Short mmCIF file of C-alpha atoms in Angstrom, two decimals:
data_model
loop_
_atom_site.label_atom_id
_atom_site.label_comp_id
_atom_site.label_asym_id
_atom_site.label_seq_id
_atom_site.Cartn_x
_atom_site.Cartn_y
_atom_site.Cartn_z
CA MET A 1 -126.09 -140.15 -86.24
CA ALA A 2 -124.96 -142.34 -83.39
CA LEU A 3 -123.85 -145.83 -84.28
CA SER A 4 -124.59 -148.46 -81.70
CA ASN A 5 -121.68 -150.69 -82.62
CA VAL A 6 -119.03 -148.12 -81.79
CA LEU A 7 -118.11 -148.82 -78.21
CA HIS A 8 -114.96 -146.76 -77.86
CA ALA A 9 -113.40 -143.86 -79.65
CA PRO A 10 -111.21 -144.87 -82.58
CA ALA A 11 -107.51 -144.85 -81.82
CA ALA A 12 -105.49 -142.06 -83.37
CA GLY A 13 -102.75 -142.79 -85.86
CA PHE A 14 -102.74 -145.40 -88.60
CA ASN A 15 -105.94 -147.34 -89.04
CA PHE A 16 -105.62 -150.95 -90.22
CA ASP A 17 -109.31 -151.74 -90.46
CA HIS A 18 -109.32 -152.22 -94.18
CA ALA A 19 -106.16 -154.30 -94.40
CA ALA A 20 -108.03 -157.59 -94.53
CA ARG A 21 -110.49 -156.27 -97.09
CA ASN A 22 -107.66 -154.95 -99.25
CA ALA A 23 -105.92 -158.29 -99.08
CA GLU A 24 -109.11 -159.93 -100.32
CA LEU A 25 -109.39 -157.46 -103.19
CA GLU A 26 -105.74 -157.89 -104.12
CA GLY A 27 -105.98 -159.55 -107.52
CA LEU A 28 -109.30 -158.15 -108.64
CA PHE A 29 -108.77 -154.51 -109.54
CA ASP A 30 -105.12 -154.47 -110.59
CA ALA A 31 -105.66 -152.55 -113.79
CA GLN A 32 -107.76 -149.81 -112.24
CA ILE A 33 -105.88 -149.08 -109.03
CA PRO A 34 -104.15 -145.69 -109.26
CA LYS A 35 -100.40 -146.05 -108.84
CA PRO A 36 -98.81 -143.92 -106.17
CA VAL A 37 -96.71 -141.06 -107.43
CA LYS A 38 -93.08 -141.98 -106.97
CA THR A 39 -90.26 -139.57 -107.34
CA GLY A 40 -88.18 -142.33 -109.08
CA THR A 41 -85.39 -139.96 -109.07
CA THR A 42 -81.78 -138.98 -108.85
CA ILE A 43 -80.67 -137.13 -105.77
CA ALA A 44 -77.11 -136.45 -104.71
CA GLY A 45 -75.14 -134.53 -102.13
CA VAL A 46 -71.53 -133.50 -101.69
CA VAL A 47 -69.69 -132.02 -98.74
CA PHE A 48 -67.32 -129.26 -99.79
CA LYS A 49 -65.00 -126.90 -97.99
CA ASP A 50 -67.56 -124.43 -96.65
CA GLY A 51 -70.68 -126.54 -96.47
CA VAL A 52 -72.89 -128.97 -98.34
CA VAL A 53 -74.32 -128.99 -101.86
CA LEU A 54 -77.51 -130.98 -102.52
CA GLY A 55 -78.89 -131.68 -105.96
CA ALA A 56 -82.01 -133.32 -107.36
CA ASP A 57 -83.91 -133.71 -110.60
CA THR A 58 -87.55 -132.59 -110.87
CA ARG A 59 -89.51 -135.46 -112.36
CA ALA A 60 -92.27 -137.30 -110.51
CA THR A 61 -93.63 -140.43 -112.18
CA SER A 62 -96.76 -142.50 -111.72
CA SER A 63 -95.63 -145.84 -113.14
CA GLU A 64 -94.89 -145.00 -116.78
CA VAL A 65 -96.38 -141.52 -116.91
CA VAL A 66 -94.66 -138.33 -115.81
CA ALA A 67 -96.93 -136.94 -113.13
CA ASP A 68 -95.07 -133.74 -112.37
CA LYS A 69 -92.37 -132.06 -114.46
CA MET A 70 -91.40 -129.47 -111.89
CA CYS A 71 -91.73 -131.18 -108.56
CA SER A 72 -89.53 -129.98 -105.75
CA LYS A 73 -87.49 -132.72 -104.17
CA ILE A 74 -85.31 -130.61 -101.93
CA HIS A 75 -87.34 -130.05 -98.78
CA TYR A 76 -86.80 -127.55 -96.03
CA ILE A 77 -86.15 -129.05 -92.63
CA ALA A 78 -84.56 -126.23 -90.66
CA PRO A 79 -82.82 -122.99 -91.63
CA ASN A 80 -79.55 -124.90 -91.70
CA ILE A 81 -80.76 -128.34 -92.79
CA TYR A 82 -82.27 -129.39 -96.11
CA CYS A 83 -83.32 -132.83 -97.27
CA CYS A 84 -83.64 -134.47 -100.68
CA GLY A 85 -86.29 -137.15 -100.88
CA ALA A 86 -86.64 -140.18 -103.14
CA GLY A 87 -89.31 -142.85 -103.06
CA THR A 88 -93.05 -142.40 -102.76
CA ALA A 89 -93.70 -138.68 -103.16
CA ALA A 90 -96.32 -138.40 -100.42
CA ASP A 91 -94.18 -140.32 -97.96
CA THR A 92 -91.14 -138.12 -98.47
CA GLU A 93 -93.23 -134.95 -98.25
CA LYS A 94 -95.05 -135.86 -95.07
CA THR A 95 -92.03 -137.39 -93.36
CA THR A 96 -89.93 -134.32 -94.01
CA GLU A 97 -92.76 -132.05 -92.88
CA LEU A 98 -93.12 -133.99 -89.64
CA LEU A 99 -89.39 -133.85 -89.12
CA SER A 100 -89.35 -130.13 -89.76
CA SER A 101 -92.19 -129.55 -87.29
CA ASN A 102 -90.46 -131.56 -84.61
CA LEU A 103 -87.23 -129.67 -85.06
CA THR A 104 -89.05 -126.34 -85.00
CA ILE A 105 -90.67 -127.25 -81.69
CA PHE A 106 -87.26 -128.21 -80.38
CA SER A 107 -85.72 -124.92 -81.51
CA LEU A 108 -88.50 -122.93 -79.95
CA ASN A 109 -88.23 -124.82 -76.68
CA SER A 110 -84.48 -124.74 -76.35
CA GLY A 111 -83.53 -121.65 -78.32
CA ARG A 112 -80.92 -123.57 -80.31
CA ASN A 113 -80.49 -124.39 -83.94
CA PRO A 114 -81.09 -128.09 -84.48
CA ARG A 115 -78.20 -130.34 -85.37
CA VAL A 116 -78.16 -132.66 -88.34
CA VAL A 117 -77.69 -135.71 -86.10
CA MET A 118 -80.96 -134.90 -84.35
CA ALA A 119 -82.80 -134.87 -87.64
CA VAL A 120 -81.17 -138.15 -88.61
CA ASN A 121 -82.08 -139.82 -85.33
CA ILE A 122 -85.69 -138.71 -85.44
CA LEU A 123 -85.99 -139.95 -89.01
CA GLN A 124 -84.31 -143.23 -88.23
CA GLU A 125 -86.62 -143.98 -85.31
CA MET A 126 -89.70 -143.04 -87.28
CA LEU A 127 -88.80 -145.08 -90.37
CA TYR A 128 -87.67 -148.11 -88.40
CA ARG A 129 -90.88 -148.09 -86.42
CA TYR A 130 -92.86 -148.58 -89.62
CA HIS A 131 -90.56 -151.28 -90.99
CA GLY A 132 -90.17 -149.88 -94.46
CA GLN A 133 -93.88 -149.35 -95.13
CA ILE A 134 -93.09 -145.66 -95.45
CA GLY A 135 -91.16 -145.57 -98.70
CA ALA A 136 -88.86 -142.63 -98.19
CA SER A 137 -85.13 -142.61 -98.97
CA LEU A 138 -83.71 -139.32 -97.90
CA ILE A 139 -80.43 -137.48 -98.15
CA LEU A 140 -80.02 -134.97 -95.36
CA GLY A 141 -77.45 -132.26 -95.53
CA GLY A 142 -76.78 -129.42 -93.17
CA VAL A 143 -74.32 -127.11 -91.51
CA ASP A 144 -74.39 -126.77 -87.75
CA CYS A 145 -72.07 -125.87 -84.94
CA THR A 146 -70.22 -129.17 -85.25
CA GLY A 147 -69.46 -128.87 -88.94
CA ASN A 148 -70.81 -129.86 -92.34
CA HIS A 149 -72.78 -133.09 -92.43
CA LEU A 150 -74.31 -135.31 -95.07
CA TYR A 151 -76.37 -138.37 -94.15
CA THR A 152 -78.62 -140.76 -95.98
CA VAL A 153 -81.56 -142.55 -94.35
CA GLY A 154 -83.08 -145.56 -96.08
CA PRO A 155 -86.74 -146.59 -95.96
CA TYR A 156 -86.06 -149.23 -93.32
CA GLY A 157 -84.16 -146.83 -91.11
CA SER A 158 -80.56 -147.47 -92.13
CA VAL A 159 -78.21 -144.50 -91.86
CA ASN A 160 -75.06 -143.86 -93.81
CA THR A 161 -72.68 -140.97 -93.73
CA MET A 162 -70.21 -140.17 -96.47
CA PRO A 163 -68.79 -137.02 -98.01
CA TYR A 164 -70.73 -137.76 -101.21
CA LEU A 165 -73.98 -139.67 -101.58
CA ALA A 166 -76.59 -140.48 -104.18
CA MET A 167 -80.03 -142.10 -103.84
CA GLY A 168 -82.98 -142.91 -106.01
CA SER A 169 -83.35 -144.92 -109.18
CA GLY A 170 -80.56 -142.99 -110.89
CA ASP A 171 -78.13 -143.35 -108.03
CA LEU A 172 -75.78 -145.71 -109.80
CA ALA A 173 -75.25 -143.28 -112.65
CA ALA A 174 -74.79 -140.37 -110.26
CA LEU A 175 -72.47 -142.34 -108.01
CA GLY A 176 -70.18 -143.10 -110.92
CA ILE A 177 -69.65 -139.40 -111.56
CA LEU A 178 -69.25 -138.68 -107.87
CA GLU A 179 -66.72 -141.43 -107.31
CA ASP A 180 -64.71 -140.18 -110.24
CA GLY A 181 -64.78 -136.47 -109.49
CA TYR A 182 -64.87 -136.16 -105.72
CA LYS A 183 -61.91 -134.71 -103.85
CA PRO A 184 -61.86 -133.58 -100.23
CA ASP A 185 -62.23 -129.82 -99.64
CA LEU A 186 -63.66 -128.82 -102.99
CA GLU A 187 -64.40 -125.22 -103.84
CA LEU A 188 -67.98 -124.05 -104.21
CA ASP A 189 -68.00 -123.88 -108.01
CA LYS A 190 -66.37 -127.24 -108.44
CA ALA A 191 -68.76 -128.80 -105.94
CA LYS A 192 -71.81 -127.36 -107.74
CA GLU A 193 -70.47 -128.55 -111.07
CA LEU A 194 -69.82 -132.03 -109.66
CA VAL A 195 -73.35 -132.36 -108.29
CA ARG A 196 -74.82 -131.00 -111.50
CA ALA A 197 -72.86 -133.53 -113.53
CA ALA A 198 -73.96 -136.34 -111.24
CA ILE A 199 -77.65 -135.46 -111.52
CA HIS A 200 -77.23 -134.95 -115.25
CA ALA A 201 -75.87 -138.48 -115.57
CA GLY A 202 -78.92 -139.74 -113.70
CA VAL A 203 -81.24 -137.70 -115.91
CA MET A 204 -79.64 -139.02 -119.08
CA ASN A 205 -79.36 -142.66 -118.11
CA ASP A 206 -82.47 -143.26 -116.00
CA LEU A 207 -85.98 -143.14 -117.37
CA ALA A 208 -87.54 -142.09 -114.11
CA SER A 209 -85.35 -139.00 -113.68
CA GLY A 210 -85.54 -136.01 -115.90
CA ASN A 211 -86.55 -132.44 -116.61
CA ASN A 212 -84.72 -129.77 -114.64
CA ILE A 213 -81.95 -129.96 -112.08
CA ASP A 214 -82.26 -128.18 -108.73
CA ILE A 215 -79.31 -127.31 -106.56
CA CYS A 216 -79.24 -126.24 -102.94
CA VAL A 217 -76.09 -124.84 -101.35
CA LEU A 218 -75.90 -124.79 -97.57
CA THR A 219 -73.17 -122.84 -95.86
CA ARG A 220 -72.62 -121.20 -92.53
CA GLY A 221 -73.76 -117.93 -94.02
CA GLY A 222 -77.07 -119.22 -95.32
CA VAL A 223 -78.88 -121.23 -97.91
CA ASP A 224 -78.98 -120.77 -101.66
CA HIS A 225 -81.79 -122.82 -103.18
CA ILE A 226 -81.45 -122.53 -106.94
CA ARG A 227 -84.53 -123.75 -108.71
CA PRO A 228 -83.83 -124.55 -111.53
CA TYR A 229 -80.08 -124.68 -111.78
CA GLN A 230 -80.15 -126.25 -115.19
CA VAL A 231 -83.19 -126.33 -117.40
CA SER A 232 -83.81 -129.36 -119.52
CA GLN A 233 -83.02 -128.87 -123.22
CA TYR A 234 -86.26 -130.60 -124.08
CA LYS A 235 -88.34 -127.84 -122.59
CA ASP A 236 -91.96 -127.70 -123.61
CA LYS A 237 -92.72 -124.73 -125.89
CA ARG A 238 -96.47 -124.86 -125.41
CA LYS A 239 -98.02 -121.98 -123.55
CA THR A 240 -99.91 -122.83 -120.40
CA LYS A 241 -101.89 -119.60 -120.41
CA TYR A 242 -103.46 -117.95 -123.41
CA LYS A 243 -103.74 -114.51 -121.92
CA TYR A 244 -102.46 -111.72 -124.11
CA GLY A 245 -100.74 -108.78 -122.51
CA ALA A 246 -102.08 -105.25 -122.85
CA GLY A 247 -101.00 -103.69 -126.15
CA THR A 248 -100.97 -106.90 -128.19
CA THR A 249 -103.63 -105.48 -130.46
CA ALA A 250 -103.23 -101.88 -131.71
CA VAL A 251 -105.96 -99.43 -130.67
CA LEU A 252 -107.30 -97.43 -133.62
CA THR A 253 -110.02 -95.22 -132.08
CA GLU A 254 -111.48 -94.73 -128.64
CA LYS A 255 -114.96 -93.46 -127.80
CA VAL A 256 -116.18 -93.05 -124.22
CA VAL A 257 -119.97 -92.97 -123.58
CA PRO A 258 -121.08 -92.40 -119.96
CA VAL A 259 -124.12 -94.47 -119.03
CA LYS A 260 -126.78 -92.50 -117.17
CA LEU A 261 -128.74 -94.54 -114.65
CA GLU A 262 -132.07 -93.29 -113.32
CA VAL A 263 -133.88 -94.57 -110.23
CA VAL A 264 -137.00 -96.50 -111.29
CA GLU A 265 -138.25 -97.99 -108.03
CA GLU A 266 -137.23 -97.73 -104.38
CA THR A 267 -138.24 -100.18 -101.65
CA VAL A 268 -137.25 -99.97 -97.99
CA GLN A 269 -137.00 -103.15 -95.95
CA ARG A 270 -136.60 -102.81 -92.21
CA MET A 271 -134.05 -104.96 -90.47
CA ASP A 272 -135.01 -106.33 -87.11
CA THR A 273 -132.17 -105.14 -84.93
CA ALA A 274 -133.86 -105.63 -81.59
CA MET B 1 -118.88 -166.79 -45.63
CA VAL B 2 -117.82 -167.16 -49.14
CA VAL B 3 -116.50 -164.25 -51.04
CA LEU B 4 -116.16 -164.72 -54.72
CA LYS B 5 -112.75 -163.50 -55.62
CA GLY B 6 -110.68 -163.78 -58.69
CA TYR B 7 -108.13 -162.02 -60.81
CA GLY B 8 -107.89 -160.55 -64.23
CA MET B 9 -111.19 -159.00 -65.12
CA LEU B 10 -112.62 -155.90 -63.64
CA ARG B 11 -116.29 -156.17 -63.07
CA HIS B 12 -118.84 -154.26 -61.15
CA SER B 13 -117.61 -153.56 -57.67
CA ARG B 14 -120.04 -155.50 -55.54
CA THR B 15 -119.28 -158.62 -53.64
CA ILE B 16 -121.91 -161.18 -53.01
CA MET B 17 -121.40 -162.66 -49.61
CA ARG B 18 -123.26 -165.61 -48.39
CA THR B 19 -123.61 -165.98 -44.66
CA ALA B 20 -123.63 -169.26 -42.83
CA HIS B 21 -127.40 -169.33 -43.04
CA GLY B 22 -127.36 -168.99 -46.75
CA ARG B 23 -128.58 -165.43 -46.82
CA ILE B 24 -127.02 -163.35 -49.47
CA ILE B 25 -125.79 -160.01 -48.39
CA GLN B 26 -124.77 -157.58 -51.03
CA ARG B 27 -122.22 -155.10 -50.05
CA ALA B 28 -120.53 -152.47 -52.14
CA SER B 29 -116.93 -153.25 -51.76
CA LYS B 30 -114.18 -150.76 -51.31
CA TYR B 31 -111.95 -152.91 -53.50
CA ARG B 32 -112.76 -153.98 -56.97
CA ILE B 33 -112.82 -157.70 -56.64
CA VAL B 34 -112.87 -159.64 -59.80
CA HIS B 35 -115.07 -162.55 -60.67
CA ASP B 36 -113.36 -165.30 -62.50
CA VAL B 37 -116.33 -167.56 -62.69
CA ASP B 38 -117.06 -167.71 -66.35
CA LEU B 39 -113.95 -168.91 -68.13
CA TYR B 40 -115.42 -168.67 -71.56
CA ARG B 41 -116.49 -165.13 -70.97
CA MET B 42 -113.13 -164.24 -69.61
CA PHE B 43 -111.42 -165.84 -72.56
CA ARG B 44 -113.69 -164.05 -74.91
CA ILE B 45 -113.03 -160.71 -73.34
CA GLU B 46 -109.32 -161.47 -73.04
CA ASN B 47 -109.02 -161.99 -76.75
CA ALA B 48 -111.17 -159.16 -77.86
CA THR B 49 -108.98 -156.14 -78.00
CA GLN B 50 -110.30 -153.01 -76.50
CA PRO B 51 -106.98 -151.52 -75.65
CA ASP B 52 -107.70 -148.03 -74.48
CA VAL B 53 -110.97 -148.94 -72.88
CA ARG B 54 -109.38 -151.73 -70.93
CA VAL B 55 -106.63 -149.50 -69.69
CA PHE B 56 -109.22 -146.95 -68.77
CA ARG B 57 -111.28 -149.53 -66.98
CA THR B 58 -108.40 -150.97 -65.09
CA GLU B 59 -106.86 -147.71 -64.18
CA SER B 60 -109.79 -145.49 -63.48
CA ALA B 61 -111.00 -145.95 -59.95
CA ARG B 62 -114.41 -144.50 -59.69
CA ASP B 63 -115.10 -145.76 -56.23
CA GLY B 64 -112.01 -147.51 -55.03
CA ILE B 65 -108.53 -148.77 -55.61
CA THR B 66 -107.86 -150.82 -58.70
CA MET B 67 -105.85 -153.96 -58.55
CA ASN B 68 -104.05 -154.80 -61.73
CA SER B 69 -101.26 -156.87 -60.43
CA ARG B 70 -99.81 -157.89 -63.74
CA GLY B 71 -98.57 -154.49 -64.74
CA LEU B 72 -97.38 -153.66 -68.21
CA ARG B 73 -97.06 -157.18 -69.44
CA SER B 74 -100.78 -157.70 -69.19
CA GLN B 75 -101.43 -154.78 -71.49
CA LEU B 76 -99.46 -156.20 -74.39
CA LYS B 77 -101.76 -157.47 -77.05
CA ASP B 78 -100.94 -160.72 -78.69
CA SER B 79 -103.84 -160.64 -81.03
CA VAL B 80 -106.10 -158.22 -82.74
CA PRO B 81 -109.90 -158.31 -82.95
CA VAL B 82 -110.34 -161.45 -84.84
CA ALA B 83 -112.90 -162.84 -87.17
CA GLY B 84 -114.51 -165.75 -85.35
CA LEU B 85 -114.14 -164.78 -81.74
CA CYS B 86 -116.26 -161.88 -80.68
CA PRO B 87 -117.13 -160.55 -84.13
CA GLN B 88 -116.97 -156.80 -84.31
CA GLY B 89 -119.65 -156.22 -86.89
CA ALA B 90 -123.21 -155.16 -86.37
CA TYR B 91 -125.57 -157.63 -84.69
CA GLY B 92 -122.63 -159.68 -83.53
CA ILE B 93 -121.87 -161.25 -86.88
CA GLN B 94 -118.88 -161.01 -89.15
CA ASP B 95 -118.65 -157.71 -91.03
CA CYS B 96 -117.44 -159.08 -94.37
CA LEU B 97 -116.68 -155.72 -95.93
CA ARG B 98 -114.31 -154.68 -93.15
CA SER B 99 -112.66 -157.87 -92.04
CA GLY B 100 -112.95 -160.16 -95.03
CA PHE B 101 -114.42 -163.62 -94.98
CA SER B 102 -113.74 -165.62 -91.88
CA SER B 103 -111.14 -168.32 -92.23
CA VAL B 104 -108.67 -170.00 -89.94
CA LYS B 105 -105.79 -168.07 -91.48
CA ASN B 106 -107.59 -164.80 -90.85
CA GLU B 107 -108.29 -165.75 -87.31
CA LEU B 108 -104.76 -166.60 -86.36
CA LEU B 109 -102.75 -163.83 -87.94
CA PRO B 110 -103.11 -160.09 -87.85
CA SER B 111 -103.96 -158.80 -91.28
CA HIS B 112 -101.36 -156.11 -91.66
CA PRO B 113 -97.69 -156.57 -90.82
CA LEU B 114 -97.71 -153.39 -88.77
CA GLU B 115 -100.99 -153.85 -86.95
CA LEU B 116 -99.65 -155.77 -83.98
CA SER B 117 -96.44 -153.84 -83.64
CA GLU B 118 -98.33 -150.55 -83.71
CA LYS B 119 -100.80 -151.71 -81.09
CA ASN B 120 -97.97 -152.74 -78.83
CA PHE B 121 -95.65 -149.90 -79.59
CA GLN B 122 -96.40 -147.72 -76.59
CA PRO B 123 -96.44 -150.55 -74.00
CA ASN B 124 -93.21 -151.96 -75.45
CA LYS B 125 -91.52 -148.61 -75.34
CA ASP B 126 -92.63 -148.09 -71.77
CA LYS B 127 -91.47 -151.55 -70.78
CA MET B 128 -88.05 -150.95 -72.27
CA ASN B 129 -87.67 -147.54 -70.70
CA PHE B 130 -88.80 -148.72 -67.30
CA SER B 131 -86.52 -151.72 -67.25
CA THR B 132 -83.56 -149.57 -68.27
CA LEU B 133 -84.48 -147.10 -65.57
CA ARG B 134 -84.75 -149.87 -63.05
CA ASN B 135 -81.34 -151.19 -63.93
CA ILE B 136 -79.72 -147.80 -63.70
CA GLN B 137 -81.45 -146.13 -60.83
CA GLY B 138 -83.13 -148.87 -58.88
CA LEU B 139 -86.68 -150.01 -58.40
CA HIS B 140 -88.01 -146.76 -57.00
CA ALA B 141 -87.58 -144.84 -60.25
CA PRO B 142 -89.99 -146.83 -62.44
CA LEU B 143 -92.37 -147.27 -59.53
CA LYS B 144 -92.71 -143.56 -59.00
CA LEU B 145 -93.06 -142.90 -62.69
CA GLN B 146 -95.70 -145.57 -63.11
CA MET B 147 -97.63 -144.15 -60.23
CA GLU B 148 -97.63 -140.79 -61.94
CA TYR B 149 -98.74 -142.36 -65.21
CA ARG B 150 -101.62 -144.09 -63.50
CA ALA B 151 -102.70 -140.89 -61.87
CA ALA B 152 -102.50 -138.99 -65.14
CA ARG B 153 -104.39 -141.67 -67.03
CA GLN B 154 -107.35 -141.25 -64.76
CA ILE B 155 -107.92 -137.68 -65.84
CA GLN B 156 -110.46 -138.34 -68.54
CA ARG B 157 -113.72 -136.93 -69.76
CA LEU B 158 -116.82 -139.02 -70.22
CA PRO B 159 -116.23 -142.06 -72.43
CA PHE B 160 -117.92 -140.66 -75.50
CA LEU B 161 -116.16 -137.30 -75.36
CA PRO B 162 -112.61 -136.84 -76.62
CA SER B 163 -110.09 -136.41 -73.82
CA SER B 164 -107.04 -134.29 -74.32
CA ASN B 165 -104.80 -136.46 -72.11
CA LEU B 166 -102.73 -133.40 -71.45
CA ALA B 167 -101.08 -134.62 -68.26
CA LEU B 168 -100.29 -138.00 -69.77
CA ASP B 169 -98.81 -136.39 -72.87
CA THR B 170 -96.67 -134.11 -70.79
CA LEU B 171 -95.35 -137.01 -68.75
CA ARG B 172 -94.54 -139.02 -71.84
CA GLY B 173 -92.96 -136.08 -73.61
CA ASN B 174 -95.50 -136.22 -76.42
CA ASP B 175 -96.37 -132.57 -75.99
CA GLU B 176 -93.07 -131.62 -77.58
CA SER B 177 -93.26 -133.85 -80.62
CA ILE B 178 -95.63 -134.44 -83.48
CA GLY B 179 -96.20 -137.90 -84.84
CA PHE B 180 -98.68 -139.66 -87.10
CA GLU B 181 -101.06 -140.12 -84.19
CA ASP B 182 -101.52 -136.36 -84.07
CA ILE B 183 -102.27 -135.99 -87.74
CA LEU B 184 -104.09 -139.10 -88.86
CA CYS B 185 -107.45 -140.28 -87.54
CA ASP B 186 -107.92 -137.48 -85.06
CA PRO B 187 -110.60 -138.81 -82.69
CA ALA B 188 -111.99 -135.30 -82.34
CA GLN B 189 -112.80 -135.36 -86.06
CA SER B 190 -114.07 -138.89 -86.25
CA GLU B 191 -117.04 -139.30 -88.57
CA MET B 192 -118.62 -141.97 -86.42
CA MET B 193 -120.21 -141.19 -83.15
CA GLY B 194 -120.96 -143.87 -80.65
CA GLU B 195 -124.22 -144.02 -78.78
CA PRO B 196 -123.33 -142.25 -75.48
CA HIS B 197 -125.30 -144.51 -73.16
CA LEU B 198 -123.84 -147.65 -74.62
CA MET B 199 -120.33 -146.26 -74.43
CA VAL B 200 -120.69 -145.33 -70.80
CA GLU B 201 -122.13 -148.73 -69.98
CA TYR B 202 -119.33 -150.43 -71.83
CA ASN B 203 -116.80 -148.47 -69.88
CA LEU B 204 -118.36 -149.30 -66.57
CA GLY B 205 -118.46 -152.93 -67.51
CA LEU B 206 -122.21 -153.19 -67.49
CA LEU B 207 -122.56 -154.00 -71.15
#
């Protein structure tokens, strides 16, 4: 149906038509508005001798309710770059997907592996453009031809680089462990244990972080994404599926009766194939 | 002979010339000459934001050379379609569901913090890039680039059909990157269709 008040095609991108209406409705429906799913989370990263270790918990909350017990917060960006995301779950997902697509196009065009600084710059420009309305705090880690890198990008576009970083609601707890245990040029096992301990501190001391701990190890040789690295001790024992495997019940006797079918009626309908 | 001439608005490309005897000769002009007669109308159109259409109207030269002497600065929007002036709803009245009740506050400020900056993002970026280019390489560099942009912007389909803007995207470098404008609100999948005749008339400035 053609509308006579549409005089030009709508512009692509974000549409602000309803902003005024939403502002008017601000105080009216507070109780019934669905809260966005936040990853209210603990994420951390550490640079060690051969690469970068990233860690994250797996809880996604929707205000006071746990929305997802096994959500994946370590996102793939490029074969050599991974990103942990804290903040609004949808924002981190889509932003990292956009970033990954852009870097893939770049790799295909130039035939090179993307560098971590490229990812950081693209993210910074994108997040600054939207002035913090996209609530994504990200920790990017990767190994490229210039070395091992770890960066954090805030929702307003601020960038920080340090050998160890933590973000999310449990970052203070995690940072305490990191500050205490970090040494330059750690070995792989020590680095994994340090990140695990940091995320564990966040899980224990922050309400919005919990459940399992995921670890992702990036080195020159490849990526090791361990999901889960540590399972929560409060694991749910309920079954999600009530399907019993074959052999649960013992078979006592078996009788096979073939069913004979006889043709009762036959009708032919011609198809018009002209 | 008096030729009505003005600046700013692009109207239908005919000049009305009055000879010494008072006879009116109408002549299709090779140049789009603009009529600045009705200030209120001009003000009204100036404040109503029809960004892409205006660019299209200024840049597309169906039968002549366009004269937009103000360049990029004139394309920056300092307001968004606003409640009282030129209401966007049906039948020319305020659409309360979309734009809220009309009030002075509504009329003066954009309703979302990002609305204005998003509208102006591309022109601002171009302005910045061109001025940097001018400082580094001289005036010829932005001039040549802007000429190419104008040429590429004129490659459009009919107003009610979605144009791919392939040449423009290639010039801007948008063909090698994906942003929110490629994912959200794809005009090709818009649920609203405009009435084709009205859209063409609007584009030609007859509406």
